[in-house]
Amino acid sequence: MSIASKYDPAQAEAKWYAYWMEHKLFSSQVDPNKEPYTIVIPPPNVTGVLHMGHMLNNTIQDVLIRRARMQGKNACWVPGTDHASIATETKVVNMLKDMGIDKKSISREEFLKYAWEWKEKYGGIILEQLKKLGASCDWDRTAFTMDEGLSDAVISVFVDLHKKGKIYRGIRMVNWDPKGQTALSDDEVIMKEIASKLYYIKYQIEGSSDQFLTIATTRPETIMADVAICINPNDPRFTHLKGKTAIIPLINRAIPIIEDEYVDMEFGTGCLKVTPAHDINDYELGIKHKLEVIDILNDNGTLNEKAQILVGEDRFIARKKIGKLLDEVGQLDKIEDYKSNVGHSERSDAVIEPKLSLQWFLKMDEITQPAFKSVMDDVIQLHPPKFKNMYRVWMENVRDWCVSRQLWWGHRIPAFYFPNGEYIVAKTAEEALVQGNAKFASSYTLADLKQDEDVLDTWFSSWLWPISVFDTDVFTTGEPNEELKYYYPTNDLVTAPEILFFWVARMIIAGYEYTGEKPFRNVYLTGIVRDKLGRKMSKSLGNSPDPLDLIAQYGADGVRTGMLFSSPAGNDLPYDDKLVEQGRNFANKIWNAFRLVKGWEIDPSLDGTANAASIAWFENRFDQGLTEINEHFEKFRISDALMATYKLVWDDFCSWYLEMIKPAYQHPIDQATYDKTIMIFENILKILHPFMPFISEELWHQIKERSVEESLILASWPAAQSFDTKIIEEANQVFEVVSQVRNLRASKGMSPKEALDLTINTKNPGLYSRFEAVLTKLANLSSLAFAEKVDNAMSFVVKADECFIPMGDSINIEEEKANIQKELEYTRGFLSSVMKKLSNERFVAGAPAQVIEMERKKQADAEAKIKALEESLAKLG
């Protein structure tokens, strides 16, 4: 089989992905004889297209799933998308606007018809893009949160939780998005520090002409909704105002001056205007003091008739106008620049308004307890564990979840209202009618019922995801089907820290509530992909490359490895094109290494004894490397696992092993060495496959023709054998000698083709004799000898061994002494740093035994080297 001179990623990617799909090699079915390994994809929004965060997240998932498949597990990666209520409705509203259609001018049914058409056209784009990355999902299992079965599950859960008394309807202060015109949960609010103004407003004391009370506020447009002014009872500045009333400027309404220790005497002027309808803290204060609530804002953020002035104006325009009006009447004392944290809608980026609203809520106090305990007790492990504290803080301060949204796209709340003002929560209108007529002793018809207009929060469906993708009936029957019994709990969840509460915590809550079991064992939290300036990559900033363009330019394997080169769990990834370029170069290095091996002519009559030490070394080094890689995977250090693989392949295999065994130019290689090298290369392709599935599968089939069942994707992950550290250390010592000889040649301007004599002063000549063929070849030696001293020679020290290369009369003694002195000073400094560690009691007490052992070995090697260097210096006088 001829091998192309260059690797063509596009050709390999198209060929092998189609091959895997055609033969259903990603498919998973229940198999009691195999251990399941399950991942559910964090379902991307149907509005989404592939971005850099998706690339990182899904590469990690694919690495884990491919390795598990090779380990003989029944690997099942479930893909799907989320309906994303707010985001999708916004897209559809904008589409209709472009068509000249106002959402308010059409019926709910018409709007949903447009929404489903939009979803069918655009909703699957991101999943198709993930295929370009190489994602080995079981595509036959693709789910959508508004599929019929998944929707039924959502409605069943709402009905069940309402029946249990955990869901209730009530008027509460909620986060209101005036742009999306819907309530949001606390987790959908992003706090941003913005530059604002602090307005100092003078309120006249009723009954006086010259007494004023000054209030500092960032929101002068809400003064018309004030119902009181609050002072701290312990503040001596305002003792004379107790029991009095003040007049709201511009509208001249009198409000009481009340007392409460809640007021911070140090902030602003020490007085607080109380506006219960537009501030959550004021709302609590209003309840405590039985104050009136005056809501002056419409749902879209404009002022209503209760404001009395500037009716119909947008809140932010009204803010500026109020400032001017107050100044005109002499009741604006001053304006200061002020930095404040302001809540923004995660979806629309609109500034949030606290708003009293009739909404549906889920009680979170009791239902969260098993989910809290499971993470705190490490039943579910977060990687890295630093996020455990963040999880704890959120769970300890959790508030009731507002689950209703004032939208049309989504799961409609199954509450049905009767003409008598009562409502019944039921799965269907028919069920509600039967229950209602029995409860009210009436004979209403279906036409008399009106379903709640609101839909459920998007997360109210996706919190069921790890269960509902396998079994949608368990929420009503309580009996898991065979799939749920087999695949649940899933193994690993890979997601972003910013949805730790939105989604992860809620899935854990639902898991315990409906299965009595955790939904997954491990949560791997990725970092954020940032640009060189540390900014989060986003379309709005224009600092994010198109992932598909990157794949076209660097190949999917290059992009996958590039994304993983510097992305330890939970730490942000500082993206640079050089990373994916390095990934592409790695793919090319592997391709060229294969071309080198396959290009050798084989002579079966040749004896391969000379390569025995080289083969023995690499086989041991491979098992050592594989052990490291497996340990990294077990500890979810995916980036470290890749780097260990990269070094094993690039440094040990390509730079050393192939150089050690490759035959001289236009000379053949022996059969035994060739066969062994092909076996080694196959093992290398196996450990590369999870990271670089396309090039590894391509080369796997280039080695020899293989059946579908023999494909690399189904091959067994290599078993790590015990390894001999002695031969690895001896080889490293030989490599150091080779490097030193090469450096010496370069420093003296000598040709690499000029063979040199090497003499070594060592107590272990057998080490060098075992690797004599390697030394002679790689260092280009004309002879290797052992002696205590060689006159007129350049020297260097490796470990405790002194190496000499005769230079005749051309040696400069003073220059040689200076070089040795320089190396001696460096080694002494290195020893000093090692000794500092070993003399640190805390380090010695806390570090693992193998780390301490490694430091003691460094100490012994440095001491031996110092002794040898000192002896070399003495010999030179």
CSV table of C-alpha atoms in Angstrom, one decimal, residues 165-528:
chain,number,residue,atom,x,y,z
A,165,GLY,CA,-46.7,20.3,48.0
A,166,LYS,CA,-43.3,21.2,46.7
A,167,ILE,CA,-44.6,23.4,43.9
A,168,TYR,CA,-46.7,26.4,44.7
A,169,ARG,CA,-48.1,29.5,43.1
A,170,GLY,CA,-47.7,32.9,44.7
A,171,ILE,CA,-46.9,36.6,44.5
A,172,ARG,CA,-43.2,37.0,45.1
A,173,MET,CA,-40.4,39.4,44.1
A,174,VAL,CA,-38.8,37.9,41.0
A,175,ASN,CA,-36.0,38.9,38.6
A,176,TRP,CA,-37.8,40.4,35.7
A,177,ASP,CA,-36.3,40.8,32.2
A,178,PRO,CA,-38.1,43.8,30.6
A,179,LYS,CA,-36.7,42.9,27.1
A,180,GLY,CA,-37.7,39.2,27.2
A,181,GLN,CA,-40.7,40.1,29.4
A,182,THR,CA,-40.3,37.1,31.5
A,183,ALA,CA,-39.3,36.1,35.1
A,184,LEU,CA,-35.8,34.6,35.6
A,185,SER,CA,-34.4,32.5,38.3
A,186,ASP,CA,-31.5,33.9,40.4
A,187,ASP,CA,-29.0,31.8,38.5
A,188,GLU,CA,-30.1,33.4,35.2
A,189,VAL,CA,-29.0,36.8,36.4
A,190,ILE,CA,-25.4,37.9,35.7
A,191,MET,CA,-24.0,40.6,38.0
A,192,LYS,CA,-21.9,43.2,36.2
A,193,GLU,CA,-20.1,46.1,37.7
A,194,ILE,CA,-21.1,49.2,35.8
A,195,ALA,CA,-20.4,53.0,36.0
A,196,SER,CA,-23.5,54.7,37.3
A,197,LYS,CA,-24.6,57.8,39.2
A,198,LEU,CA,-25.5,58.3,42.8
A,199,TYR,CA,-28.3,61.0,43.0
A,200,TYR,CA,-28.6,62.9,46.3
A,201,ILE,CA,-32.3,63.9,46.5
A,202,LYS,CA,-33.9,66.3,49.1
A,203,TYR,CA,-37.2,65.2,50.6
A,204,GLN,CA,-39.1,68.0,52.4
A,205,ILE,CA,-40.3,67.3,55.9
A,206,GLU,CA,-44.1,67.7,55.9
A,207,GLY,CA,-45.2,70.8,57.9
A,208,SER,CA,-42.0,72.7,57.5
A,209,SER,CA,-40.6,75.0,54.8
A,210,ASP,CA,-36.9,74.7,55.4
A,211,GLN,CA,-36.4,71.1,56.8
A,212,PHE,CA,-35.2,68.5,54.3
A,213,LEU,CA,-34.0,64.9,54.5
A,214,THR,CA,-31.4,63.9,51.8
A,215,ILE,CA,-31.5,60.4,50.3
A,216,ALA,CA,-28.8,58.9,48.1
A,217,THR,CA,-30.1,56.6,45.3
A,218,THR,CA,-28.9,55.2,42.0
A,219,ARG,CA,-32.6,54.9,40.8
A,220,PRO,CA,-34.3,58.3,41.0
A,221,GLU,CA,-36.9,57.1,38.4
A,222,THR,CA,-38.5,55.0,41.2
A,223,ILE,CA,-39.1,57.8,43.8
A,224,MET,CA,-42.7,57.9,42.6
A,225,ALA,CA,-43.0,54.3,44.0
A,226,ASP,CA,-41.6,55.3,47.5
A,227,VAL,CA,-43.9,54.4,50.4
A,228,ALA,CA,-41.6,55.3,53.3
A,229,ILE,CA,-38.2,56.7,54.4
A,230,CYS,CA,-36.3,54.6,56.8
A,231,ILE,CA,-33.7,55.7,59.4
A,232,ASN,CA,-31.7,53.7,61.9
A,233,PRO,CA,-33.2,54.2,65.4
A,234,ASN,CA,-29.7,54.5,66.8
A,235,ASP,CA,-28.6,57.3,64.5
A,236,PRO,CA,-28.5,60.5,66.6
A,237,ARG,CA,-28.6,62.7,63.4
A,238,PHE,CA,-32.3,61.9,62.8
A,239,THR,CA,-33.8,61.7,66.3
A,240,HIS,CA,-35.8,64.8,65.6
A,241,LEU,CA,-37.5,63.2,62.6
A,242,LYS,CA,-39.0,60.2,64.4
A,243,GLY,CA,-42.7,59.9,63.8
A,244,LYS,CA,-42.8,62.6,61.1
A,245,THR,CA,-43.6,62.4,57.4
A,246,ALA,CA,-41.8,63.5,54.3
A,247,ILE,CA,-43.0,64.7,50.9
A,248,ILE,CA,-41.9,62.9,47.7
A,249,PRO,CA,-40.5,65.5,45.3
A,250,LEU,CA,-42.3,66.2,42.0
A,251,ILE,CA,-45.5,64.3,43.0
A,252,ASN,CA,-45.9,65.8,46.5
A,253,ARG,CA,-47.2,62.6,48.2
A,254,ALA,CA,-46.6,62.3,51.9
A,255,ILE,CA,-44.8,59.1,53.2
A,256,PRO,CA,-44.0,58.1,56.8
A,257,ILE,CA,-40.5,58.1,58.3
A,258,ILE,CA,-40.0,54.7,59.8
A,259,GLU,CA,-37.2,53.2,62.0
A,260,ASP,CA,-35.2,50.0,61.4
A,261,GLU,CA,-31.7,48.8,62.3
A,262,TYR,CA,-31.5,47.4,58.7
A,263,VAL,CA,-30.3,50.8,57.6
A,264,ASP,CA,-26.6,51.2,57.3
A,265,MET,CA,-25.7,54.5,59.0
A,266,GLU,CA,-22.4,54.6,57.1
A,267,PHE,CA,-23.7,54.3,53.6
A,268,GLY,CA,-24.9,57.4,51.6
A,269,THR,CA,-26.7,59.8,53.9
A,270,GLY,CA,-27.7,57.2,56.4
A,271,CYS,CA,-31.4,57.3,55.3
A,272,LEU,CA,-33.1,54.9,52.9
A,273,LYS,CA,-36.0,55.4,50.6
A,274,VAL,CA,-38.3,52.3,50.8
A,275,THR,CA,-39.7,51.2,47.4
A,276,PRO,CA,-41.1,47.7,48.0
A,277,ALA,CA,-42.2,47.1,44.4
A,278,HIS,CA,-38.7,47.7,42.9
A,279,ASP,CA,-36.2,46.3,45.4
A,280,ILE,CA,-36.0,42.9,47.1
A,281,ASN,CA,-34.6,44.3,50.4
A,282,ASP,CA,-37.2,47.1,50.4
A,283,TYR,CA,-39.9,44.4,49.7
A,284,GLU,CA,-38.8,42.5,52.9
A,285,LEU,CA,-38.8,45.7,54.8
A,286,GLY,CA,-42.3,46.6,53.5
A,287,ILE,CA,-43.7,43.2,54.7
A,288,LYS,CA,-42.1,43.8,58.1
A,289,HIS,CA,-43.6,47.3,58.5
A,290,LYS,CA,-46.9,46.5,56.6
A,291,LEU,CA,-46.2,49.1,53.9
A,292,GLU,CA,-48.2,49.6,50.7
A,293,VAL,CA,-46.7,48.4,47.4
A,294,ILE,CA,-46.8,50.7,44.4
A,295,ASP,CA,-45.5,49.2,41.1
A,296,ILE,CA,-44.8,52.0,38.6
A,297,LEU,CA,-43.2,49.9,35.8
A,298,ASN,CA,-44.9,48.1,32.9
A,299,ASP,CA,-43.5,44.7,31.9
A,300,ASN,CA,-41.4,46.3,29.2
A,301,GLY,CA,-39.7,48.7,31.6
A,302,THR,CA,-41.7,51.8,30.8
A,303,LEU,CA,-43.5,53.9,33.5
A,304,ASN,CA,-47.2,53.3,34.0
A,305,GLU,CA,-50.0,55.6,35.2
A,306,LYS,CA,-49.1,55.0,38.9
A,307,ALA,CA,-45.9,56.9,38.3
A,308,GLN,CA,-48.2,60.0,37.7
A,309,ILE,CA,-45.4,61.7,35.6
A,310,LEU,CA,-43.4,60.6,32.5
A,311,VAL,CA,-45.9,57.9,31.8
A,312,GLY,CA,-44.8,55.7,28.9
A,313,GLU,CA,-41.2,56.7,29.1
A,314,ASP,CA,-38.5,54.0,29.3
A,315,ARG,CA,-37.0,53.6,32.8
A,316,PHE,CA,-33.5,54.8,31.7
A,317,ILE,CA,-34.8,57.9,29.8
A,318,ALA,CA,-37.0,58.6,32.8
A,319,ARG,CA,-34.0,58.4,35.1
A,320,LYS,CA,-32.2,61.3,33.3
A,321,LYS,CA,-35.4,63.3,33.0
A,322,ILE,CA,-36.2,62.9,36.7
A,323,GLY,CA,-32.7,64.2,37.5
A,324,LYS,CA,-33.3,67.3,35.5
A,325,LEU,CA,-36.8,67.9,37.0
A,326,LEU,CA,-35.4,67.6,40.5
A,327,ASP,CA,-32.6,70.0,39.7
A,328,GLU,CA,-35.1,72.5,38.3
A,329,VAL,CA,-37.2,72.5,41.6
A,330,GLY,CA,-34.1,72.7,43.7
A,331,GLN,CA,-34.4,69.2,45.2
A,332,LEU,CA,-31.3,67.6,43.6
A,333,ASP,CA,-28.4,68.2,46.1
A,334,LYS,CA,-25.7,66.6,43.9
A,335,ILE,CA,-24.8,63.7,41.6
A,336,GLU,CA,-21.7,61.5,42.1
A,337,ASP,CA,-20.0,58.9,39.9
A,338,TYR,CA,-20.6,55.5,41.4
A,339,LYS,CA,-19.7,51.9,40.6
A,340,SER,CA,-22.4,49.4,41.3
A,341,ASN,CA,-23.2,45.8,40.7
A,342,VAL,CA,-26.2,45.5,38.5
A,343,GLY,CA,-28.0,42.3,37.5
A,344,HIS,CA,-28.4,41.5,33.8
A,345,SER,CA,-30.4,38.9,32.0
A,346,GLU,CA,-28.1,36.0,31.0
A,347,ARG,CA,-30.0,35.7,27.7
A,348,SER,CA,-31.0,39.2,26.6
A,349,ASP,CA,-28.4,41.2,28.6
A,350,ALA,CA,-31.2,43.6,29.7
A,351,VAL,CA,-30.8,45.2,33.2
A,352,ILE,CA,-33.0,43.2,35.5
A,353,GLU,CA,-35.9,44.7,37.4
A,354,PRO,CA,-37.0,43.3,40.8
A,355,LYS,CA,-40.7,42.9,40.3
A,356,LEU,CA,-43.6,41.5,42.3
A,357,SER,CA,-45.2,38.9,40.2
A,358,LEU,CA,-47.6,35.9,40.4
A,359,GLN,CA,-45.4,33.0,39.6
A,360,TRP,CA,-44.9,29.3,40.1
A,361,PHE,CA,-42.1,28.2,42.6
A,362,LEU,CA,-40.4,25.0,43.7
A,363,LYS,CA,-39.6,24.8,47.4
A,364,MET,CA,-35.9,24.1,47.6
A,365,ASP,CA,-35.2,23.7,51.3
A,366,GLU,CA,-35.9,19.9,51.6
A,367,ILE,CA,-35.5,18.6,48.1
A,368,THR,CA,-31.9,19.8,47.9
A,369,GLN,CA,-30.6,17.9,51.0
A,370,PRO,CA,-29.6,14.6,49.3
A,371,ALA,CA,-27.9,16.5,46.5
A,372,PHE,CA,-26.0,18.6,49.0
A,373,LYS,CA,-24.8,15.6,51.0
A,374,SER,CA,-23.7,13.5,48.0
A,375,VAL,CA,-21.2,16.2,46.9
A,376,MET,CA,-20.0,17.0,50.4
A,377,ASP,CA,-19.4,13.3,51.1
A,378,ASP,CA,-17.7,12.8,47.7
A,379,VAL,CA,-20.3,10.3,46.5
A,380,ILE,CA,-20.3,12.6,43.5
A,381,GLN,CA,-16.8,14.0,42.9
A,382,LEU,CA,-16.1,17.4,41.4
A,383,HIS,CA,-12.9,17.7,39.4
A,384,PRO,CA,-11.1,19.9,40.4
A,385,PRO,CA,-12.4,19.7,44.0
A,386,LYS,CA,-12.0,23.5,44.4
A,387,PHE,CA,-15.5,23.8,43.1
A,388,LYS,CA,-16.9,21.9,46.0
A,389,ASN,CA,-16.9,25.0,48.2
A,390,MET,CA,-18.7,27.0,45.6
A,391,TYR,CA,-21.3,24.3,45.4
A,392,ARG,CA,-21.6,24.2,49.2
A,393,VAL,CA,-22.2,28.0,49.4
A,394,TRP,CA,-24.9,27.9,46.8
A,395,MET,CA,-26.7,25.0,48.4
A,396,GLU,CA,-26.6,26.5,51.8
A,397,ASN,CA,-28.1,29.7,50.5
A,398,VAL,CA,-30.5,28.3,48.0
A,399,ARG,CA,-33.8,30.1,47.5
A,400,ASP,CA,-37.1,28.8,46.1
A,401,TRP,CA,-36.8,28.3,42.3
A,402,CYS,CA,-39.1,30.4,40.2
A,403,VAL,CA,-40.0,27.9,37.5
A,404,SER,CA,-42.5,29.8,35.4
A,405,ARG,CA,-41.6,31.9,32.3
A,406,GLN,CA,-43.8,34.3,30.4
A,407,LEU,CA,-43.1,32.8,27.1
A,408,TRP,CA,-44.9,30.7,24.4
A,409,TRP,CA,-42.0,28.4,23.4
A,410,GLY,CA,-41.4,25.7,26.0
A,411,HIS,CA,-43.4,23.2,28.2
A,412,ARG,CA,-46.7,24.8,29.1
A,413,ILE,CA,-47.5,24.7,32.8
A,414,PRO,CA,-50.2,22.0,33.3
A,415,ALA,CA,-52.5,24.2,35.5
A,416,PHE,CA,-56.1,24.6,34.3
A,417,TYR,CA,-58.3,27.5,35.5
A,418,PHE,CA,-62.1,27.1,36.1
A,419,PRO,CA,-64.7,29.9,35.7
A,420,ASN,CA,-65.0,29.9,39.6
A,421,GLY,CA,-61.4,31.2,39.8
A,422,GLU,CA,-59.9,27.9,41.1
A,423,TYR,CA,-57.3,25.9,39.3
A,424,ILE,CA,-56.4,22.2,39.0
A,425,VAL,CA,-52.9,20.9,38.2
A,426,ALA,CA,-53.1,17.8,36.0
A,427,LYS,CA,-51.3,16.2,33.0
A,428,THR,CA,-54.2,17.0,30.6
A,429,ALA,CA,-57.2,19.2,30.5
A,430,GLU,CA,-59.4,16.1,30.5
A,431,GLU,CA,-57.9,14.9,33.8
A,432,ALA,CA,-58.3,18.5,35.2
A,433,LEU,CA,-61.9,18.6,34.2
A,434,VAL,CA,-62.7,15.3,35.9
A,435,GLN,CA,-60.9,16.3,39.1
A,436,GLY,CA,-62.4,19.8,39.1
A,437,ASN,CA,-66.0,18.8,38.6
A,438,ALA,CA,-65.6,16.3,41.4
A,439,LYS,CA,-64.0,18.9,43.7
A,440,PHE,CA,-66.4,21.7,42.9
A,441,ALA,CA,-69.5,19.6,42.4
A,442,SER,CA,-70.0,21.2,39.0
A,443,SER,CA,-70.5,20.1,35.4
A,444,TYR,CA,-68.0,22.3,33.5
A,445,THR,CA,-67.0,21.4,30.0
A,446,LEU,CA,-63.5,21.5,28.4
A,447,ALA,CA,-64.5,24.8,26.8
A,448,ASP,CA,-64.8,26.3,30.2
A,449,LEU,CA,-61.2,25.5,31.1
A,450,LYS,CA,-58.2,27.9,30.4
A,451,GLN,CA,-54.7,26.6,30.6
A,452,ASP,CA,-52.0,28.6,32.3
A,453,GLU,CA,-50.3,30.9,29.7
A,454,ASP,CA,-46.7,30.4,31.1
A,455,VAL,CA,-44.1,27.8,30.2
A,456,LEU,CA,-41.6,26.2,32.5
A,457,ASP,CA,-38.0,27.3,32.9
A,458,THR,CA,-35.7,25.6,30.4
A,459,TRP,CA,-33.7,24.0,33.3
A,460,PHE,CA,-36.9,22.3,34.5
A,461,SER,CA,-36.7,19.9,31.6
A,462,SER,CA,-32.9,19.6,31.3
A,463,TRP,CA,-32.6,18.7,35.0
A,464,LEU,CA,-34.2,15.4,34.1
A,465,TRP,CA,-31.8,14.8,31.2
A,466,PRO,CA,-29.7,11.9,32.5
A,467,ILE,CA,-32.9,10.0,33.3
A,468,SER,CA,-35.3,11.0,30.6
A,469,VAL,CA,-32.9,10.2,27.7
A,470,PHE,CA,-33.2,6.5,28.8
A,471,ASP,CA,-36.6,6.3,30.4
A,472,THR,CA,-39.5,8.8,30.2
A,473,ASP,CA,-42.1,6.6,32.0
A,474,VAL,CA,-40.2,6.2,35.3
A,475,PHE,CA,-41.5,9.6,36.5
A,476,THR,CA,-45.1,8.2,36.5
A,477,THR,CA,-44.5,4.5,37.1
A,478,GLY,CA,-41.7,4.7,39.6
A,479,GLU,CA,-40.3,1.5,37.9
A,480,PRO,CA,-37.1,2.0,35.8
A,481,ASN,CA,-36.9,0.3,32.4
A,482,GLU,CA,-34.0,-2.0,31.4
A,483,GLU,CA,-32.1,0.9,29.8
A,484,LEU,CA,-32.3,3.1,32.9
A,485,LYS,CA,-31.3,0.1,35.1
A,486,TYR,CA,-28.3,-0.5,32.9
A,487,TYR,CA,-27.0,2.9,31.9
A,488,TYR,CA,-27.9,4.9,35.1
A,489,PRO,CA,-26.2,6.3,37.0
A,490,THR,CA,-24.0,7.7,34.2
A,491,ASN,CA,-20.3,7.8,34.7
A,492,ASP,CA,-18.8,11.2,33.9
A,493,LEU,CA,-20.3,14.6,33.2
A,494,VAL,CA,-18.2,17.2,31.4
A,495,THR,CA,-19.5,20.7,31.6
A,496,ALA,CA,-18.6,24.3,32.3
A,497,PRO,CA,-18.4,25.7,35.9
A,498,GLU,CA,-20.9,28.5,35.0
A,499,ILE,CA,-23.8,26.0,34.9
A,500,LEU,CA,-22.7,24.2,38.1
A,501,PHE,CA,-26.0,25.5,39.7
A,502,PHE,CA,-28.2,26.0,36.7
A,503,TRP,CA,-27.9,22.4,35.6
A,504,VAL,CA,-25.5,20.2,37.5
A,505,ALA,CA,-26.9,20.7,41.0
A,506,ARG,CA,-30.5,20.5,39.7
A,507,MET,CA,-29.8,17.2,37.9
A,508,ILE,CA,-28.4,15.8,41.2
A,509,ILE,CA,-31.6,17.0,43.0
A,510,ALA,CA,-33.9,15.4,40.4
A,511,GLY,CA,-31.7,12.2,40.3
A,512,TYR,CA,-32.2,11.6,44.0
A,513,GLU,CA,-35.9,12.7,44.0
A,514,TYR,CA,-36.9,10.3,41.1
A,515,THR,CA,-34.4,7.4,41.3
A,516,GLY,CA,-33.0,7.6,44.8
A,517,GLU,CA,-29.6,7.6,43.1
A,518,LYS,CA,-26.9,10.0,41.9
A,519,PRO,CA,-27.1,10.9,38.2
A,520,PHE,CA,-23.3,10.6,37.6
A,521,ARG,CA,-20.2,9.7,39.5
A,522,ASN,CA,-17.8,12.4,38.4
A,523,VAL,CA,-18.2,16.0,37.2
A,524,TYR,CA,-15.3,17.3,35.2
A,525,LEU,CA,-15.5,21.1,35.1
A,526,THR,CA,-13.7,22.7,32.2
A,527,GLY,CA,-12.2,26.1,32.1
A,528,ILE,CA,-13.2,29.0,29.9
